[in-house]
PDB file of C-alpha atoms in Angstrom:
ATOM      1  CA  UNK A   1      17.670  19.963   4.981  1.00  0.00           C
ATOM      2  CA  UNK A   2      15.355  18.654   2.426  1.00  0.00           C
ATOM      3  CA  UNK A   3      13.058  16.527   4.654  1.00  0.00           C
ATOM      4  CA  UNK A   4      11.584  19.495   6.763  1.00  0.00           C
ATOM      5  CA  UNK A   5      10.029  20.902   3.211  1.00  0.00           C
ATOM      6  CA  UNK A   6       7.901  18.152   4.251  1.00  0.00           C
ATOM      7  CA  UNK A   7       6.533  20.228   7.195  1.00  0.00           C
ATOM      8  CA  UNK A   8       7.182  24.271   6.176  1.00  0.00           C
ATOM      9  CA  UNK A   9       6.221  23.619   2.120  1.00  0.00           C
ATOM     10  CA  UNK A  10       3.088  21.770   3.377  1.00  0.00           C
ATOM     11  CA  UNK A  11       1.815  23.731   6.208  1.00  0.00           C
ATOM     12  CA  UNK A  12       3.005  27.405   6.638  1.00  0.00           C
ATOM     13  CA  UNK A  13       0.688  29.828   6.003  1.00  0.00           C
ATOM     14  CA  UNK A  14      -2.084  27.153   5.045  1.00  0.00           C
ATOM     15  CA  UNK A  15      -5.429  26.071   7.238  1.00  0.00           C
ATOM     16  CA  UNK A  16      -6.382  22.773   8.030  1.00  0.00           C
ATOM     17  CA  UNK A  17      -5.210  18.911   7.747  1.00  0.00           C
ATOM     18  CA  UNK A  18      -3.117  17.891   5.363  1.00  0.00           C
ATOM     19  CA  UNK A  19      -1.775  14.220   4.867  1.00  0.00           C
ATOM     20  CA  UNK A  20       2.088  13.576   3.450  1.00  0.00           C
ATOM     21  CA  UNK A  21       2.248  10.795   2.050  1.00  0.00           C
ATOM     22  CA  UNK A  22       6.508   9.545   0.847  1.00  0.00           C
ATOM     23  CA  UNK A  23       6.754   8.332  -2.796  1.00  0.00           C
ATOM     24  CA  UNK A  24       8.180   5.352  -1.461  1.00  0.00           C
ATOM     25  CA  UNK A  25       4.944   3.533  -0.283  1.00  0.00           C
ATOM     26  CA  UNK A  26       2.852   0.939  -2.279  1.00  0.00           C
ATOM     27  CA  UNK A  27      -0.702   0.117  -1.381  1.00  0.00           C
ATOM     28  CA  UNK A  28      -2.045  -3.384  -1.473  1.00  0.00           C
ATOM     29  CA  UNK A  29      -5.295  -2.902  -0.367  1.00  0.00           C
ATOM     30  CA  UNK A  30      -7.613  -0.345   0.346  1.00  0.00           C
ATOM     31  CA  UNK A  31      -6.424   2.108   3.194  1.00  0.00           C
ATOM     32  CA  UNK A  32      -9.323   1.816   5.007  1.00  0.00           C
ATOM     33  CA  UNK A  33      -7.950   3.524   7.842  1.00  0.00           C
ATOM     34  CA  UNK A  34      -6.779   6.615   5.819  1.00  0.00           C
ATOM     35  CA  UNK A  35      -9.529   7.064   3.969  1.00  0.00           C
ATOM     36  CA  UNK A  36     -11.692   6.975   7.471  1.00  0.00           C
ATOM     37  CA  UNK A  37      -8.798   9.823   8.727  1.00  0.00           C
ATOM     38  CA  UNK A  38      -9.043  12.281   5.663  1.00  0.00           C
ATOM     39  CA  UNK A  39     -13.079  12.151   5.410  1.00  0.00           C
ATOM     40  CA  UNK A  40     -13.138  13.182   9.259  1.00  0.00           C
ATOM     41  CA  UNK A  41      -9.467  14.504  10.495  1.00  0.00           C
ATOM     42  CA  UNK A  42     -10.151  14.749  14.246  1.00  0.00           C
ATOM     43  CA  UNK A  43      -6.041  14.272  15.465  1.00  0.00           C
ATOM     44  CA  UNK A  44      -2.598  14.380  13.975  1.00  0.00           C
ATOM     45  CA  UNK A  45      -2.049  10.912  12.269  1.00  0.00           C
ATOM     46  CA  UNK A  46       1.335   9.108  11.738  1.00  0.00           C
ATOM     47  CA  UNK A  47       2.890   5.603  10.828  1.00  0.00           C
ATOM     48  CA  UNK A  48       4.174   3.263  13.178  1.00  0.00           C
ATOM     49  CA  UNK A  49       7.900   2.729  12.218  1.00  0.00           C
ATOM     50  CA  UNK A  50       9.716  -0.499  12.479  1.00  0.00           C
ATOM     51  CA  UNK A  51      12.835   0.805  15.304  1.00  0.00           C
ATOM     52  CA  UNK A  52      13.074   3.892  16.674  1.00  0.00           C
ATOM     53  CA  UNK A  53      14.362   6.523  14.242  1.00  0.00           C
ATOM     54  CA  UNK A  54      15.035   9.857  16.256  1.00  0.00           C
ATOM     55  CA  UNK A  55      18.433  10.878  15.552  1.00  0.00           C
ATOM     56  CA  UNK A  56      18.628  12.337  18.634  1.00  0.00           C
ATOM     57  CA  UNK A  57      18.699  11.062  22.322  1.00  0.00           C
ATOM     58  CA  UNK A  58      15.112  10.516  23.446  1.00  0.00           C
ATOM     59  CA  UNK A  59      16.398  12.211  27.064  1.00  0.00           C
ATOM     60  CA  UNK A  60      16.761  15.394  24.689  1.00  0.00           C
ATOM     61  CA  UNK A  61      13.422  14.666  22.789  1.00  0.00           C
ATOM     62  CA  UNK A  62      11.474  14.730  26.382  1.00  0.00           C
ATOM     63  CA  UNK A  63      13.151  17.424  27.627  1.00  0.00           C
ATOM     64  CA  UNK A  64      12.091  19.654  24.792  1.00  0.00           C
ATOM     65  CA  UNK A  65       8.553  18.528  24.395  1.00  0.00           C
ATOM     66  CA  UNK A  66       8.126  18.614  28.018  1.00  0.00           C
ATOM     67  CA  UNK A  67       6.137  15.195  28.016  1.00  0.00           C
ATOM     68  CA  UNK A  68       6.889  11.745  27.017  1.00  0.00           C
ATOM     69  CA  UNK A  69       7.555  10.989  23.526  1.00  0.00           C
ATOM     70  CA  UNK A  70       5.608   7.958  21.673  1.00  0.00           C
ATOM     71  CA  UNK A  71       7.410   5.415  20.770  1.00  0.00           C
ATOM     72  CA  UNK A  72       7.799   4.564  16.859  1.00  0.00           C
ATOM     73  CA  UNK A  73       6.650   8.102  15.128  1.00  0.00           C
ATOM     74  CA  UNK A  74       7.016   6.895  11.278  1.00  0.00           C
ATOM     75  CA  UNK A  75       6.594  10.085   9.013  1.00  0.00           C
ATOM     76  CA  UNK A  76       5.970   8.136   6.240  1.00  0.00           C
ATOM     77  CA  UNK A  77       2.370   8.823   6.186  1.00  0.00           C
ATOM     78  CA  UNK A  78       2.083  12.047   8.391  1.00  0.00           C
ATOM     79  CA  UNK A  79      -1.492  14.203   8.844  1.00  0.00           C
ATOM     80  CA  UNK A  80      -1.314  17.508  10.350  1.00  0.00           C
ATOM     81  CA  UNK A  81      -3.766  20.357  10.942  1.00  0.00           C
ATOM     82  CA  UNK A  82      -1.565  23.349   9.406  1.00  0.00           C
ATOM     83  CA  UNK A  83      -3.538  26.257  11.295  1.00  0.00           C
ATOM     84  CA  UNK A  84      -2.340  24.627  14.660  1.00  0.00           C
ATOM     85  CA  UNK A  85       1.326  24.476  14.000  1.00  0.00           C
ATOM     86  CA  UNK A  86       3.198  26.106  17.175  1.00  0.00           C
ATOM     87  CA  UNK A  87       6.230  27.380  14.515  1.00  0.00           C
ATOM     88  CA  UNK A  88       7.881  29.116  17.347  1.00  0.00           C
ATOM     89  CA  UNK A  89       8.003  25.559  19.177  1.00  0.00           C
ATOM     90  CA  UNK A  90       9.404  24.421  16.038  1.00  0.00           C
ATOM     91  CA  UNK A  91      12.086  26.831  15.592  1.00  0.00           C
ATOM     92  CA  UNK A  92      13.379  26.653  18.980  1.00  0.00           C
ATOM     93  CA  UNK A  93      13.294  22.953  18.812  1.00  0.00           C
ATOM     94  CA  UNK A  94      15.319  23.182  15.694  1.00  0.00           C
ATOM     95  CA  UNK A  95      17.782  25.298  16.842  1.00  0.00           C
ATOM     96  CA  UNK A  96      18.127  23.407  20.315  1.00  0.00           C
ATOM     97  CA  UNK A  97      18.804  19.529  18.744  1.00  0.00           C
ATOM     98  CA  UNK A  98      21.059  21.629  16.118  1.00  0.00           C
ATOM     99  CA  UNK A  99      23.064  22.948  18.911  1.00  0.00           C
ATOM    100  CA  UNK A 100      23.466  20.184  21.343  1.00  0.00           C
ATOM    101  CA  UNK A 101      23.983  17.307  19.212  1.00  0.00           C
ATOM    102  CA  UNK A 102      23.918  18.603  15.094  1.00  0.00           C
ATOM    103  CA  UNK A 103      22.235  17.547  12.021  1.00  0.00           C
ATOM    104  CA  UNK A 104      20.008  14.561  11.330  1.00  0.00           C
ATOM    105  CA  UNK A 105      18.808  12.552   8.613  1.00  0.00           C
ATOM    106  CA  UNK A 106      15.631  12.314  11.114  1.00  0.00           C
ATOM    107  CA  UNK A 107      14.894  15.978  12.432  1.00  0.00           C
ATOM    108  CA  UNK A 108      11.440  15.944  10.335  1.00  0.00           C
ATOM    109  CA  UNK A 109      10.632  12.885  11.900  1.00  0.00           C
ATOM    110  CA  UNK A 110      11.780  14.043  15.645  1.00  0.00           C
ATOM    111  CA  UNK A 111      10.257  17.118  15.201  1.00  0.00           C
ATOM    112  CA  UNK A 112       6.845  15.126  14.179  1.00  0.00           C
ATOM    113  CA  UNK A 113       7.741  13.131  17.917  1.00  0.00           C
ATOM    114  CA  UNK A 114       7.674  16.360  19.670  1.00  0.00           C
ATOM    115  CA  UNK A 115       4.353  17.717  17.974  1.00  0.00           C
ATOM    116  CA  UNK A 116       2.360  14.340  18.515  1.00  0.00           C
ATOM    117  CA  UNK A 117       4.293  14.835  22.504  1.00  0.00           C
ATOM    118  CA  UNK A 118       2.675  17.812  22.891  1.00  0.00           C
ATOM    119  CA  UNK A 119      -0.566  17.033  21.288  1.00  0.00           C
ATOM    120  CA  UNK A 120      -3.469  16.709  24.106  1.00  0.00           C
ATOM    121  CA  UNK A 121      -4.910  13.549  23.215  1.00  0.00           C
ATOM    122  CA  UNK A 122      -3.688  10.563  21.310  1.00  0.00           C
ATOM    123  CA  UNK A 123      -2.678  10.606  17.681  1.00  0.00           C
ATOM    124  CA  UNK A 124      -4.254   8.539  15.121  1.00  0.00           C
ATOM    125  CA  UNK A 125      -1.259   5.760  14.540  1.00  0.00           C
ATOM    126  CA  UNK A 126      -1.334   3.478  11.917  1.00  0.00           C
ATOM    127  CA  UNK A 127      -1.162  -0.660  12.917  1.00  0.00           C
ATOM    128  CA  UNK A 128       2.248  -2.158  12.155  1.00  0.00           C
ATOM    129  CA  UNK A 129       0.075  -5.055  11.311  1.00  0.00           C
ATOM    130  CA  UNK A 130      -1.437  -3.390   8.370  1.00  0.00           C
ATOM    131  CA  UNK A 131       0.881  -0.574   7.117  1.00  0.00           C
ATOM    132  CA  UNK A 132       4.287  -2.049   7.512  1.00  0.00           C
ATOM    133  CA  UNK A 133       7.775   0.123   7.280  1.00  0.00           C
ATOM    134  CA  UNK A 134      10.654  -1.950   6.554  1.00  0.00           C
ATOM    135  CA  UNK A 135       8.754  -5.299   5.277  1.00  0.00           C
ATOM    136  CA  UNK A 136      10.534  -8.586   4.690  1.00  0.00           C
ATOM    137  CA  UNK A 137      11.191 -10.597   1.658  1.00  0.00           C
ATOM    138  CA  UNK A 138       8.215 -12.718   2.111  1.00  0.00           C
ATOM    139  CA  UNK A 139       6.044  -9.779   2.421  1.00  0.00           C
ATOM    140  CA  UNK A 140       7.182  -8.590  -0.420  1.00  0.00           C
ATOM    141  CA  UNK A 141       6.911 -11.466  -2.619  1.00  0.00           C
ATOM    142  CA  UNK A 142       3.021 -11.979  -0.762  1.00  0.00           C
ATOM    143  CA  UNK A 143       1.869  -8.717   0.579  1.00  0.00           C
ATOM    144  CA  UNK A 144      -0.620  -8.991   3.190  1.00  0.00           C
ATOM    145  CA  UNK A 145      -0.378  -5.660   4.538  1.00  0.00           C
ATOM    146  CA  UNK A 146      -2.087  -2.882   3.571  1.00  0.00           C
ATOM    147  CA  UNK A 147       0.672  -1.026   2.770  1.00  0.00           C
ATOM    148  CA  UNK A 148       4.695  -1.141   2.575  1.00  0.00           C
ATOM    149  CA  UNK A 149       7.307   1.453   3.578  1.00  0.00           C
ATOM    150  CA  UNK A 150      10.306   0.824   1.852  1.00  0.00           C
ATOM    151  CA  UNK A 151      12.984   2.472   3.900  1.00  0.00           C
ATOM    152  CA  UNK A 152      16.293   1.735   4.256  1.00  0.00           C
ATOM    153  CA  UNK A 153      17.839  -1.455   2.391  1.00  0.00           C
ATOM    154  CA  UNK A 154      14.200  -2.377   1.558  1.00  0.00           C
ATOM    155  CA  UNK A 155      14.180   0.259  -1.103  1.00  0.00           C
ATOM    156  CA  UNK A 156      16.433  -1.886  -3.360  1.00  0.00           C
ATOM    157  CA  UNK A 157      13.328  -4.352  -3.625  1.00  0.00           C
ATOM    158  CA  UNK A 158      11.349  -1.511  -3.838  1.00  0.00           C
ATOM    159  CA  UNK A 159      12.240  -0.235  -7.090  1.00  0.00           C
ATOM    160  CA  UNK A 160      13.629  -4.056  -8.603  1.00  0.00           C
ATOM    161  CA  UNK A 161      10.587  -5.904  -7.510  1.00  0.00           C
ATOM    162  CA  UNK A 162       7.810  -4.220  -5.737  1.00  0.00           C
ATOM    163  CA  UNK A 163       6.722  -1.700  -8.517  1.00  0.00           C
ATOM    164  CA  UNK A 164       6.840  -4.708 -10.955  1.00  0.00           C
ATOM    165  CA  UNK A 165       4.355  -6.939  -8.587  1.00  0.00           C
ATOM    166  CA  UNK A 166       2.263  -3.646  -8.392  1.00  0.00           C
ATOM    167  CA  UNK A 167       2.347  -2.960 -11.859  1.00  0.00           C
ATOM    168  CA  UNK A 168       1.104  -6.582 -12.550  1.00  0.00           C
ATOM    169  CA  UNK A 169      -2.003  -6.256 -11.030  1.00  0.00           C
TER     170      UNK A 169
END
């Protein structure tokens, strides 16, 4: 499962925070937010995604994590402090959702649920507002935003239009 390099390439055997970022976000505007998160990483940061993306029931999520699970977890922008990884947790959780209900295009990203779950305080989440996943059309063509996402059918306008617009300044 390529996706979950994401988490063991990044993190395992390394010490401290570490931000992901996907290839398939374009900034508009200075990241503010991010840059205030990487000078001082305090809490796991994430992206707010536009639906739910799990891949798994939530019921299953909870019961794993033991705790509610935030709504939204976007991995597309993804900070973690590597030294605090509970890989055990990981591992079991892997093995669990692989057993009672099989692969996932989204296990990095449910796994990512469970961590910021399990975390003791809140995670550092990005706006919608600001750092959209999934933008529209009109977005695209006027970008607002700080920064685009393009997931799904949005990455067709990602590489046919949005790199151009980026390009041109």
């Amino acid at each position: 499962y390529p996706h979950l390099r994401k988490i063991v390439d990044v993190h395992l055997g390394r010490a401290g925070w570490r931000l992901v970022l996907d290839s398939d976000l374009l900034f508009w505007r200075e990241p503010r937010l991010l840059l205030d998160w990487a000078a001082a990483p305090d809490r796991p940061l994430h992206a707010t995604d536009c639906v739910e993306n799990y891949g798994y029931p939530r019921a299953t999520l909870e019961r794993i994590a033991g705790a509610p699970l935030p709504r939204l977890v976007n991995v597309g922008l993804c900070g973690l402090r590597s030294d605090t990884l509970d890989w055990d947790f990981l591992e079991h959780a892997t093995a669990t959702l692989l057993r009672e209900h099989g692969t996932s295009y989204y296990l990095e990203q449910a796994l990512v649920a469970l961590l910021a779950a399990r975390h003791p305080g809140p995670c550092a989440v990005t706006p919608a507002g600001d750092y959209v996943t999934y933008p529209s059309s009109a977005e695209i063509d006027a970008p607002s935003a700080v920064m685009h996402h393009y997931v799904d059918l949005s990455r067709d306008t990602y590489h046919l239009r949005a790199w151009r617009r980026a390009l041109s300044g």
